[in-house]
Tab-separated table of C-alpha atoms in Angstrom:
chain	number	residue	atom	x	y	z
A	1	UNK	CA	-0.192	0.012	0.121
A	2	UNK	CA	0.664	3.573	-0.377
A	3	UNK	CA	1.693	5.676	1.870
A	4	UNK	CA	0.651	8.727	0.640
A	5	UNK	CA	-2.749	6.668	1.481
A	6	UNK	CA	-2.315	6.631	4.522
A	7	UNK	CA	-1.878	10.174	4.519
A	8	UNK	CA	-4.497	11.325	2.794
A	9	UNK	CA	-7.322	9.179	4.918
A	10	UNK	CA	-4.756	11.359	8.598
A	11	UNK	CA	-5.508	14.136	6.646
A	12	UNK	CA	-9.089	13.506	6.276
A	13	UNK	CA	-10.274	12.548	9.808
A	14	UNK	CA	-7.943	16.150	11.217
A	15	UNK	CA	-10.500	17.752	8.474
A	16	UNK	CA	-13.945	16.562	9.936
A	17	UNK	CA	-15.768	16.676	13.820
A	18	UNK	CA	-17.756	14.367	12.490
A	19	UNK	CA	-17.616	10.974	13.837
A	20	UNK	CA	-19.539	8.688	11.091
A	21	UNK	CA	-16.897	11.071	8.763
A	22	UNK	CA	-13.832	10.194	10.346
A	23	UNK	CA	-14.812	6.844	10.984
A	24	UNK	CA	-15.750	6.458	7.561
A	25	UNK	CA	-11.967	7.751	6.329
A	26	UNK	CA	-10.420	5.142	8.335
A	27	UNK	CA	-12.320	2.301	7.516
A	28	UNK	CA	-12.326	2.636	3.295
A	29	UNK	CA	-7.967	3.003	3.724
A	30	UNK	CA	-8.251	-0.161	6.136
A	31	UNK	CA	-10.208	-2.253	4.054
A	32	UNK	CA	-7.910	-1.257	1.036
A	33	UNK	CA	-4.779	-2.526	3.558
A	34	UNK	CA	-3.118	-6.344	2.900
A	35	UNK	CA	-2.541	-8.459	6.069
A	36	UNK	CA	1.214	-7.668	6.226
A	37	UNK	CA	0.385	-3.669	6.296
A	38	UNK	CA	-2.824	-3.250	7.888
A	39	UNK	CA	-0.962	-3.448	11.416
A	40	UNK	CA	1.322	-0.821	10.384
A	41	UNK	CA	-1.477	1.048	8.968
A	42	UNK	CA	-4.037	0.852	12.306
A	43	UNK	CA	-0.583	2.161	14.154
A	44	UNK	CA	0.025	5.402	12.008
A	45	UNK	CA	-3.659	6.270	11.374
A	46	UNK	CA	-3.514	5.624	15.578
A	47	UNK	CA	-0.937	8.645	15.971
A	48	UNK	CA	1.557	5.529	17.082
A	49	UNK	CA	4.925	3.055	16.373
A	50	UNK	CA	5.000	-0.167	16.216
A	51	UNK	CA	8.768	0.819	17.379
A	52	UNK	CA	7.675	3.251	20.371
A	53	UNK	CA	10.371	5.615	20.680
A	54	UNK	CA	13.012	6.240	18.008
A	55	UNK	CA	15.755	8.096	19.675
A	56	UNK	CA	15.184	11.138	17.849
A	57	UNK	CA	13.439	14.697	19.815
A	58	UNK	CA	11.976	17.875	18.436
A	59	UNK	CA	15.500	19.542	18.221
A	60	UNK	CA	16.657	16.349	15.713
A	61	UNK	CA	13.764	16.350	13.537
A	62	UNK	CA	13.829	20.254	13.395
A	63	UNK	CA	17.586	20.039	12.330
A	64	UNK	CA	16.435	18.158	9.607
A	65	UNK	CA	16.364	19.908	6.480
A	66	UNK	CA	14.946	17.500	3.708
A	67	UNK	CA	13.246	18.338	0.830
A	68	UNK	CA	9.756	16.861	-0.359
A	69	UNK	CA	9.790	14.855	-2.796
A	70	UNK	CA	6.851	16.009	-6.385
A	71	UNK	CA	5.346	12.405	-7.050
A	72	UNK	CA	4.450	10.005	-4.017
A	73	UNK	CA	7.157	6.647	-3.959
A	74	UNK	CA	6.719	5.453	-0.836
A	75	UNK	CA	5.066	2.314	0.738
A	76	UNK	CA	3.812	1.294	3.764
A	77	UNK	CA	7.186	-0.781	4.223
A	78	UNK	CA	8.791	1.350	2.700
A	79	UNK	CA	8.502	3.744	6.110
A	80	UNK	CA	7.855	0.630	8.304
A	81	UNK	CA	11.532	-0.445	6.877
A	82	UNK	CA	12.912	2.830	7.630
A	83	UNK	CA	11.575	3.493	11.309
A	84	UNK	CA	13.281	0.344	12.168
A	85	UNK	CA	16.517	1.006	10.876
A	86	UNK	CA	15.917	4.283	12.865
A	87	UNK	CA	15.143	2.610	16.245
A	88	UNK	CA	17.771	-0.038	15.641
A	89	UNK	CA	20.646	2.730	16.129
A	90	UNK	CA	22.568	2.872	18.833
A	91	UNK	CA	26.353	3.224	20.523
A	92	UNK	CA	28.651	5.925	19.044
A	93	UNK	CA	27.751	8.198	16.328
A	94	UNK	CA	24.132	6.670	16.711
A	95	UNK	CA	22.784	10.453	16.316
A	96	UNK	CA	24.113	11.068	13.209
A	97	UNK	CA	23.258	7.598	11.849
A	98	UNK	CA	19.851	7.668	12.585
A	99	UNK	CA	19.393	11.890	11.283
A	100	UNK	CA	21.158	10.468	7.959
A	101	UNK	CA	18.301	8.178	7.764
A	102	UNK	CA	15.784	10.316	8.607
A	103	UNK	CA	16.934	12.387	5.937
A	104	UNK	CA	17.143	10.285	3.529
A	105	UNK	CA	13.139	9.154	4.314
A	106	UNK	CA	12.152	12.339	4.686
A	107	UNK	CA	13.513	13.389	1.255
A	108	UNK	CA	11.726	10.564	-0.851
A	109	UNK	CA	8.207	11.741	1.092
A	110	UNK	CA	5.549	14.533	-0.653
A	111	UNK	CA	4.843	17.589	1.886
A	112	UNK	CA	1.418	15.499	2.722
A	113	UNK	CA	3.610	12.166	3.711
A	114	UNK	CA	6.495	14.492	5.830
A	115	UNK	CA	3.316	15.790	7.628
A	116	UNK	CA	1.973	12.386	8.444
A	117	UNK	CA	5.845	11.439	9.196
A	118	UNK	CA	6.868	14.035	11.434
A	119	UNK	CA	3.494	14.175	13.257
A	120	UNK	CA	4.277	10.247	13.645
A	121	UNK	CA	8.116	10.846	15.092
A	122	UNK	CA	7.186	14.131	17.456
A	123	UNK	CA	4.253	12.014	19.066
A	124	UNK	CA	1.773	15.352	18.222
A	125	UNK	CA	-0.792	13.993	15.952
A	126	UNK	CA	-4.291	14.623	17.522
A	127	UNK	CA	-6.801	13.633	14.827
A	128	UNK	CA	-9.091	12.037	17.047
A	129	UNK	CA	-8.752	8.647	15.627
A	130	UNK	CA	-8.360	6.917	19.599
A	131	UNK	CA	-9.129	3.525	20.188
A	132	UNK	CA	-12.446	3.765	20.259
A	133	UNK	CA	-13.134	5.433	16.789
A	134	UNK	CA	-10.550	2.841	15.444
A	135	UNK	CA	-12.705	0.394	16.695
A	136	UNK	CA	-15.729	0.997	14.716
A	137	UNK	CA	-13.606	1.671	11.812
A	138	UNK	CA	-12.149	-1.588	11.890
A	139	UNK	CA	-16.120	-2.942	12.673
A	140	UNK	CA	-16.993	-0.493	9.771
A	141	UNK	CA	-13.859	-2.191	6.704
A	142	UNK	CA	-14.506	-5.728	7.758
A	143	UNK	CA	-18.187	-5.981	8.220
A	144	UNK	CA	-18.067	-7.215	12.096
A	145	UNK	CA	-20.104	-5.701	14.987
A	146	UNK	CA	-17.767	-3.198	16.348
A	147	UNK	CA	-18.739	-4.755	20.022
A	148	UNK	CA	-16.902	-8.019	19.473
A	149	UNK	CA	-14.536	-6.049	18.009
A	150	UNK	CA	-13.697	-4.098	21.281
A	151	UNK	CA	-14.262	-7.402	23.101
A	152	UNK	CA	-11.682	-8.484	20.683
A	153	UNK	CA	-9.090	-5.307	21.515
A	154	UNK	CA	-10.361	-6.269	25.394
A	155	UNK	CA	-8.624	-9.430	25.426
A	156	UNK	CA	-5.598	-8.823	22.854
A	157	UNK	CA	-4.282	-5.737	24.368
A	158	UNK	CA	-3.505	-4.724	20.829
A	159	UNK	CA	-5.875	-3.138	17.869
A	160	UNK	CA	-3.054	-4.047	14.901
A	161	UNK	CA	-3.698	-7.834	15.802
A	162	UNK	CA	-7.933	-7.716	16.540
A	163	UNK	CA	-8.317	-5.430	12.778
A	164	UNK	CA	-5.640	-8.691	11.034
A	165	UNK	CA	-8.333	-10.684	12.762
A	166	UNK	CA	-10.706	-8.961	11.653
A	167	UNK	CA	-9.677	-8.741	7.704
A	168	UNK	CA	-8.855	-12.072	7.754
A	169	UNK	CA	-11.668	-14.474	10.050
A	170	UNK	CA	-14.414	-12.263	10.367
A	171	UNK	CA	-16.592	-12.882	13.018
A	172	UNK	CA	-15.363	-16.339	14.187
A	173	UNK	CA	-11.764	-15.246	14.453
A	174	UNK	CA	-12.485	-12.280	16.642
A	175	UNK	CA	-14.783	-14.798	19.342
A	176	UNK	CA	-10.970	-17.417	19.132
A	177	UNK	CA	-9.115	-13.988	20.552
A	178	UNK	CA	-9.208	-14.964	24.691
A	179	UNK	CA	-7.950	-14.175	28.598
A	180	UNK	CA	-5.153	-15.389	27.933
A	181	UNK	CA	-2.751	-15.312	31.068
A	182	UNK	CA	0.963	-13.064	30.749
A	183	UNK	CA	-0.858	-11.256	27.707
A	184	UNK	CA	-2.034	-8.322	29.235
A	185	UNK	CA	-5.132	-6.641	29.439
A	186	UNK	CA	-6.635	-3.218	28.650
A	187	UNK	CA	-7.539	-1.761	31.562
A	188	UNK	CA	-11.459	-0.986	32.757
A	189	UNK	CA	-11.598	3.196	33.001
A	190	UNK	CA	-13.700	5.377	35.030
A	191	UNK	CA	-15.901	8.598	33.729
A	192	UNK	CA	-15.127	11.214	35.978
A	193	UNK	CA	-18.572	12.586	38.239
A	194	UNK	CA	-19.869	15.655	39.644
A	195	UNK	CA	-20.238	13.683	42.735
A	196	UNK	CA	-21.302	10.683	44.853
A	197	UNK	CA	-25.234	11.762	44.637
A	198	UNK	CA	-25.004	12.057	40.873
A	199	UNK	CA	-22.454	8.945	40.446
A	200	UNK	CA	-25.231	6.822	42.404
A	201	UNK	CA	-28.500	8.593	40.485
A	202	UNK	CA	-26.330	7.245	37.368
A	203	UNK	CA	-25.814	3.994	37.876
A	204	UNK	CA	-28.246	2.597	40.219
A	205	UNK	CA	-27.439	-0.743	42.325
A	206	UNK	CA	-23.350	0.227	43.239
A	207	UNK	CA	-20.529	-0.471	45.270
A	208	UNK	CA	-17.859	2.823	46.199
A	209	UNK	CA	-14.665	1.900	46.470
A	210	UNK	CA	-11.527	4.043	47.758
A	211	UNK	CA	-9.999	5.547	44.814
A	212	UNK	CA	-5.980	5.210	44.902
A	213	UNK	CA	-3.578	7.678	43.687
A	214	UNK	CA	-1.200	5.117	43.043
A	215	UNK	CA	0.329	3.944	39.877
A	216	UNK	CA	-2.466	0.962	38.473
A	217	UNK	CA	-0.843	-2.361	38.162
A	218	UNK	CA	-1.911	-5.428	36.833
A	219	UNK	CA	-0.723	-8.701	37.733
A	220	UNK	CA	-0.628	-12.526	35.966
A	221	UNK	CA	0.221	-15.149	38.532
A	222	UNK	CA	0.484	-19.105	37.148
A	223	UNK	CA	2.440	-20.900	40.046
A	224	UNK	CA	5.955	-19.209	40.393
A	225	UNK	CA	5.441	-17.100	37.473
A	226	UNK	CA	4.770	-13.282	38.092
A	227	UNK	CA	4.095	-10.799	36.042
A	228	UNK	CA	3.716	-7.214	36.798
A	229	UNK	CA	2.035	-4.525	34.033
A	230	UNK	CA	1.583	-0.918	33.457
A	231	UNK	CA	-1.970	0.717	32.883
A	232	UNK	CA	-0.266	1.027	29.067
A	233	UNK	CA	0.335	-3.082	29.214
A	234	UNK	CA	3.775	-2.491	29.799
A	235	UNK	CA	6.079	-5.126	31.498
A	236	UNK	CA	7.691	-3.539	34.823
A	237	UNK	CA	8.634	-6.781	36.550
A	238	UNK	CA	11.325	-6.700	37.304
A	239	UNK	CA	10.980	-2.705	38.467
A	240	UNK	CA	8.807	-3.791	41.653
A	241	UNK	CA	9.901	-6.578	42.568
A	242	UNK	CA	8.228	-5.964	45.671
A	243	UNK	CA	5.124	-5.872	44.244
A	244	UNK	CA	6.194	-9.418	42.717
A	245	UNK	CA	7.107	-10.711	45.529
A	246	UNK	CA	3.877	-9.786	47.226
A	247	UNK	CA	1.813	-11.373	44.287
A	248	UNK	CA	4.075	-14.556	44.662
A	249	UNK	CA	2.794	-14.768	47.945
A	250	UNK	CA	-0.911	-14.800	47.216
A	251	UNK	CA	-3.401	-17.727	47.926
A	252	UNK	CA	-3.977	-18.697	44.576
A	253	UNK	CA	-2.755	-20.268	41.919
A	254	UNK	CA	-3.721	-18.867	38.543
A	255	UNK	CA	-4.709	-15.453	38.407
A	256	UNK	CA	-5.036	-12.343	36.735
A	257	UNK	CA	-5.261	-8.634	39.150
A	258	UNK	CA	-6.369	-5.112	39.087
A	259	UNK	CA	-5.296	-2.737	41.272
A	260	UNK	CA	-2.567	-0.118	42.710
A	261	UNK	CA	0.682	0.319	43.963
A	262	UNK	CA	1.467	3.062	45.883
A	263	UNK	CA	3.754	4.781	48.417
A	264	UNK	CA	2.731	4.429	52.702
A	265	UNK	CA	4.181	6.415	55.334
A	266	UNK	CA	4.688	5.140	58.326
A	267	UNK	CA	0.951	5.475	59.399
A	268	UNK	CA	-0.612	4.137	56.221
A	269	UNK	CA	-1.419	7.478	54.517
A	270	UNK	CA	-0.723	8.065	50.782
A	271	UNK	CA	3.328	9.841	49.795
A	272	UNK	CA	3.249	11.976	47.377
A	273	UNK	CA	2.378	10.737	43.877
A	274	UNK	CA	5.943	11.368	42.820
A	275	UNK	CA	7.158	9.514	45.442
A	276	UNK	CA	5.391	6.494	43.840
A	277	UNK	CA	6.455	7.032	40.489
A	278	UNK	CA	10.028	7.198	41.638
A	279	UNK	CA	9.764	3.963	43.983
A	280	UNK	CA	8.402	2.786	40.784
A	281	UNK	CA	11.002	3.499	38.073
A	282	UNK	CA	14.279	2.909	41.030
A	283	UNK	CA	13.946	-1.446	40.809
A	284	UNK	CA	13.218	-1.675	44.269
A	285	UNK	CA	14.282	1.126	46.119
A	286	UNK	CA	11.297	2.283	48.546
A	287	UNK	CA	8.284	0.072	49.512
A	288	UNK	CA	5.155	-0.509	47.450
A	289	UNK	CA	1.636	-1.108	48.689
A	290	UNK	CA	-0.283	-3.316	47.150
A	291	UNK	CA	-4.386	-2.597	46.732
A	292	UNK	CA	-7.042	-5.076	44.549
A	293	UNK	CA	-9.849	-4.097	43.795
A	294	UNK	CA	-10.960	-6.880	40.551
A	295	UNK	CA	-10.186	-10.058	39.638
A	296	UNK	CA	-10.012	-10.622	35.981
A	297	UNK	CA	-9.322	-14.583	35.738
A	298	UNK	CA	-8.635	-16.843	38.483
A	299	UNK	CA	-8.087	-21.088	38.613
A	300	UNK	CA	-9.043	-21.231	34.568
A	301	UNK	CA	-11.813	-19.507	34.530
A	302	UNK	CA	-12.326	-16.053	33.153
A	303	UNK	CA	-14.816	-13.654	35.143
A	304	UNK	CA	-14.727	-10.342	33.056
A	305	UNK	CA	-18.738	-10.707	31.877
A	306	UNK	CA	-19.857	-11.910	35.443
A	307	UNK	CA	-21.007	-9.154	37.123
A	308	UNK	CA	-18.950	-7.233	40.030
A	309	UNK	CA	-20.093	-8.771	43.440
A	310	UNK	CA	-18.724	-11.776	41.578
A	311	UNK	CA	-15.842	-11.335	40.920
A	312	UNK	CA	-15.022	-9.240	44.165
A	313	UNK	CA	-15.747	-12.665	46.314
A	314	UNK	CA	-12.157	-13.922	45.568
A	315	UNK	CA	-11.462	-10.528	47.136
A	316	UNK	CA	-13.716	-10.929	50.274
A	317	UNK	CA	-11.975	-14.074	51.215
A	318	UNK	CA	-8.039	-15.428	50.996
A	319	UNK	CA	-6.934	-12.051	48.829
A	320	UNK	CA	-8.691	-9.672	51.564
A	321	UNK	CA	-5.876	-8.371	52.935
A	322	UNK	CA	-4.984	-6.953	49.792
A	323	UNK	CA	-8.381	-5.849	48.507
A	324	UNK	CA	-9.842	-2.301	48.634
A	325	UNK	CA	-12.178	-1.125	51.096
A	326	UNK	CA	-15.140	-1.013	49.371
A	327	UNK	CA	-19.301	-1.010	50.109
A	328	UNK	CA	-22.225	-2.450	48.912
A	329	UNK	CA	-25.231	-0.942	48.430
A	330	UNK	CA	-24.845	2.186	50.664
A	331	UNK	CA	-27.662	4.528	50.906
A	332	UNK	CA	-26.420	7.843	50.012
A	333	UNK	CA	-25.364	9.387	53.539
A	334	UNK	CA	-23.169	6.066	53.789
A	335	UNK	CA	-21.882	6.834	50.700
A	336	UNK	CA	-20.520	10.568	51.424
A	337	UNK	CA	-19.273	9.288	54.694
A	338	UNK	CA	-17.669	6.927	53.177
A	339	UNK	CA	-15.848	9.513	50.485
A	340	UNK	CA	-14.868	11.934	53.681
A	341	UNK	CA	-13.133	9.131	55.060
A	342	UNK	CA	-11.057	8.658	52.384
A	343	UNK	CA	-10.478	12.196	51.924
A	344	UNK	CA	-9.328	12.247	55.393
A	345	UNK	CA	-7.223	8.926	54.623
A	346	UNK	CA	-5.414	11.525	51.976
A	347	UNK	CA	-7.017	9.367	48.941
A	348	UNK	CA	-8.017	10.776	45.795
A	349	UNK	CA	-12.200	9.976	46.583
A	350	UNK	CA	-13.816	7.359	46.019
A	351	UNK	CA	-15.221	4.613	42.545
A	352	UNK	CA	-18.925	4.241	42.176
A	353	UNK	CA	-19.104	0.619	40.517
A	354	UNK	CA	-22.264	-0.315	39.124
A	355	UNK	CA	-23.588	-4.326	40.156
A	356	UNK	CA	-24.167	-5.439	37.106
A	357	UNK	CA	-21.106	-3.866	34.704
A	358	UNK	CA	-19.257	-5.933	33.339
A	359	UNK	CA	-15.239	-5.947	32.950
A	360	UNK	CA	-15.767	-3.154	29.728
A	361	UNK	CA	-11.619	-3.216	29.698
A	362	UNK	CA	-9.840	-0.371	27.529
A	363	UNK	CA	-13.055	1.372	28.170
A	364	UNK	CA	-14.195	4.703	29.853
A	365	UNK	CA	-18.080	3.748	30.346
A	366	UNK	CA	-20.722	4.349	32.593
A	367	UNK	CA	-20.641	1.263	34.833
A	368	UNK	CA	-17.648	2.701	36.821
A	369	UNK	CA	-17.706	6.348	37.694
A	370	UNK	CA	-14.533	8.674	39.777
A	371	UNK	CA	-16.245	11.075	42.410
A	372	UNK	CA	-13.015	13.646	43.293
A	373	UNK	CA	-13.164	16.655	45.046
A	374	UNK	CA	-12.963	19.901	43.104
A	375	UNK	CA	-10.714	22.689	43.473
A	376	UNK	CA	-10.811	25.615	41.678
A	377	UNK	CA	-8.586	28.779	41.584
A	378	UNK	CA	-8.767	32.213	39.933
A	379	UNK	CA	-5.351	32.504	37.692
A	380	UNK	CA	-3.792	34.674	35.074
A	381	UNK	CA	-2.893	33.639	32.144
A	382	UNK	CA	0.649	34.241	31.045
A	383	UNK	CA	1.063	33.119	27.692
A	384	UNK	CA	-0.824	30.853	25.298
A	385	UNK	CA	0.650	28.507	22.969
A	386	UNK	CA	-0.511	28.222	19.053
A	387	UNK	CA	-2.599	24.835	18.887
A	388	UNK	CA	-1.753	21.849	16.493
A	389	UNK	CA	-4.038	19.497	14.504
A	390	UNK	CA	-7.928	20.117	14.736
A	391	UNK	CA	-6.890	23.370	16.933
A	392	UNK	CA	-4.609	24.617	13.809
A	393	UNK	CA	-4.857	28.654	13.844
A	394	UNK	CA	-5.996	28.989	17.339
A	395	UNK	CA	-4.578	30.308	20.723
A	396	UNK	CA	-5.354	27.122	22.948
A	397	UNK	CA	-2.586	25.588	25.394
A	398	UNK	CA	-2.935	28.550	28.422
A	399	UNK	CA	0.395	29.118	30.839
A	400	UNK	CA	-1.626	29.656	33.678
A	401	UNK	CA	0.421	32.047	36.887
A	402	UNK	CA	-0.701	32.731	40.063
A	403	UNK	CA	-0.425	36.552	41.746
A	404	UNK	CA	3.044	36.646	44.027
A	405	UNK	CA	2.098	39.004	46.809
A	406	UNK	CA	5.595	40.500	46.606
A	407	UNK	CA	4.501	41.441	43.319
A	408	UNK	CA	4.108	39.646	39.585
A	409	UNK	CA	3.330	36.055	39.400
A	410	UNK	CA	4.510	32.519	39.653
A	411	UNK	CA	3.563	30.318	36.951
A	412	UNK	CA	1.552	27.147	38.015
A	413	UNK	CA	1.352	25.282	34.707
A	414	UNK	CA	-0.647	24.624	30.778
A	415	UNK	CA	-4.127	23.795	29.749
A	416	UNK	CA	-5.760	23.231	27.169
A	417	UNK	CA	-8.263	21.534	28.567
A	418	UNK	CA	-12.180	22.968	29.162
A	419	UNK	CA	-12.010	24.827	26.319
A	420	UNK	CA	-14.651	25.119	23.693
A	421	UNK	CA	-14.545	26.203	20.045
A	422	UNK	CA	-16.357	29.241	20.660
A	423	UNK	CA	-14.055	29.869	23.847
A	424	UNK	CA	-10.939	29.023	21.451
A	425	UNK	CA	-11.925	31.786	19.006
A	426	UNK	CA	-12.306	34.279	21.763
A	427	UNK	CA	-9.382	33.708	23.360
A	428	UNK	CA	-7.820	34.053	19.945
A	429	UNK	CA	-8.910	37.601	19.792
A	430	UNK	CA	-8.174	38.292	22.949
A	431	UNK	CA	-4.702	37.242	23.384
A	432	UNK	CA	-3.592	38.938	19.958
A	433	UNK	CA	-4.689	42.281	21.489
A	434	UNK	CA	-2.864	41.683	24.695
A	435	UNK	CA	0.629	40.006	22.973
A	436	UNK	CA	3.800	40.996	23.815
A	437	UNK	CA	6.066	39.028	22.220
A	438	UNK	CA	6.453	35.665	20.790
A	439	UNK	CA	9.488	32.897	21.400
A	440	UNK	CA	9.058	30.573	18.783
A	441	UNK	CA	4.847	28.761	19.013
A	442	UNK	CA	3.846	30.409	22.467
A	443	UNK	CA	2.619	34.348	22.429
A	444	UNK	CA	3.484	36.084	25.820
A	445	UNK	CA	0.509	38.334	26.609
A	446	UNK	CA	-0.167	41.310	29.296
A	447	UNK	CA	-0.659	38.966	32.912
A	448	UNK	CA	-4.550	40.846	32.659
A	449	UNK	CA	-7.150	38.351	32.150
A	450	UNK	CA	-8.406	36.329	34.609
A	451	UNK	CA	-9.638	32.681	34.242
A	452	UNK	CA	-11.061	29.856	37.031
A	453	UNK	CA	-9.071	26.440	36.485
A	454	UNK	CA	-11.308	23.524	38.206
A	455	UNK	CA	-8.035	21.022	39.308
A	456	UNK	CA	-8.229	18.068	41.578
A	457	UNK	CA	-5.122	18.876	43.290
A	458	UNK	CA	-1.540	20.279	43.510
A	459	UNK	CA	1.748	18.586	43.254
A	460	UNK	CA	5.613	19.201	43.843
A	461	UNK	CA	7.405	19.761	40.110
A	462	UNK	CA	10.792	21.149	39.629
A	463	UNK	CA	9.558	22.927	36.313
A	464	UNK	CA	7.974	25.161	37.345
A	465	UNK	CA	9.093	28.481	39.755
A	466	UNK	CA	6.675	27.869	42.470
A	467	UNK	CA	7.570	24.121	42.518
A	468	UNK	CA	4.239	23.206	42.387
A	469	UNK	CA	1.628	22.295	39.816
A	470	UNK	CA	-2.264	21.731	39.479
A	471	UNK	CA	-3.334	18.220	38.073
A	472	UNK	CA	-5.470	18.109	35.766
A	473	UNK	CA	-6.293	21.573	35.304
A	474	UNK	CA	-9.661	22.068	32.932
A	475	UNK	CA	-10.411	25.822	32.036
A	476	UNK	CA	-13.717	26.278	34.115
A	477	UNK	CA	-14.864	29.782	32.017
A	478	UNK	CA	-13.074	33.478	32.104
A	479	UNK	CA	-13.224	36.003	34.959
A	480	UNK	CA	-13.786	39.669	32.974
A	481	UNK	CA	-15.585	40.594	36.163
A	482	UNK	CA	-12.254	40.233	38.063
A	483	UNK	CA	-8.911	41.972	37.409
A	484	UNK	CA	-5.435	40.289	37.934
A	485	UNK	CA	-4.717	42.211	41.054
A	486	UNK	CA	-8.081	39.531	42.646
A	487	UNK	CA	-6.443	36.759	41.322
A	488	UNK	CA	-5.915	33.994	43.725
A	489	UNK	CA	-2.512	34.283	45.188
A	490	UNK	CA	0.745	31.481	45.138
A	491	UNK	CA	0.484	31.530	48.903
A	492	UNK	CA	-3.511	30.216	48.613
A	493	UNK	CA	-2.226	27.525	46.283
A	494	UNK	CA	0.466	26.200	49.027
A	495	UNK	CA	-2.344	25.853	51.010
A	496	UNK	CA	-3.752	23.178	49.413
A	497	UNK	CA	-0.791	21.619	48.469
A	498	UNK	CA	0.158	21.755	52.194
A	499	UNK	CA	-3.444	20.409	53.216
């Protein structure tokens, strides 16, 4: 298959906001790809590389001066082989060799192909071809039900593999993909809810459990063999020997478990998230506690299609020492008290889970809802970055600052979340009026515009002057009724951090 067809499909997806049209564009190119090219096509149109990281950064890519080809000659196989060669380079002189290989590849590419190649290398393709969209495109391309595609993707942990199965064997091939020990399963995800009452209203009969702010882990055990995977299906068994030892001691023989690894202090309270991540990546320097909240497989039987209470029975029995605190069918008052207890214990909040929900791996559905306390601050916009992809041509990424009582503003981080198209259009006009100067793609502005920002918490960060940044910041709205002198101070941010 010619690579220009992939580039054209990528451009076509970016050019429309219609989900139906996006699926149609993707489906057409998937249906035209041969089985050898199909896995790579799925990866590229999802914005991913089969090779993972290439060892080529933004600066190296920017330094390559490659004229574009006039006629498309590259095939999908050519591009994949070139990326293989680039990724394989290591040792002395590898940077120069990677640059030469990259220059050769880009020189053979047309302008449209160069745009897609650059986006793949930088990892900044935002065309909306996420897993759910690609799953629907696979279903459309090969005339199978999307529910079967999603289930197969959940079990296989690989959309490219599922695409090939659908293309070559249809529904029967998809149905033959089963849960296999040591092949990680895409984790089930949760959607946010505004509060405990709202979450209970949405799911009906529910369990309420602590929401642990740790590192998601999926544990596979078969006798003495143990594997620990992250939420993105990476094998980290060697990085968390303590978790592996804990798993080895569990009184079950064959099992797949879902849970969280977290660093706790001597009183059993969670340490800052960065400490968990530091221990998670330091190959055993510092213990991590294990909290388990789901069981996908037990002693030869798959449990993913069962309702929650049937899956959780084993957590109430032999694995209870590591079971996450949970209430079944609480009333609103009981659920709210449980939420308050979780916060008082230092945790993020609670998960509200429908009792009849199966384990819908890889989906952020309505069966699991997360409830966290929401903080808001009125901050000042210090600069704005130009958007890319669908937001190209609009000022998008806000640089946020808190007021320093001694004068000036202290930057706390950036966000582009929560912005509607109308807000993007307005803020582009507004911030160009406030522009003072530019640095590459960033427009610096007079610190006059106040914006209300919601966020889940404050964490330490050496990247910013105040040594703090906001977690999951999103824009609630602009405060034209407030001047910059009325914005919240860095002291107010520090109080939230200390709490």
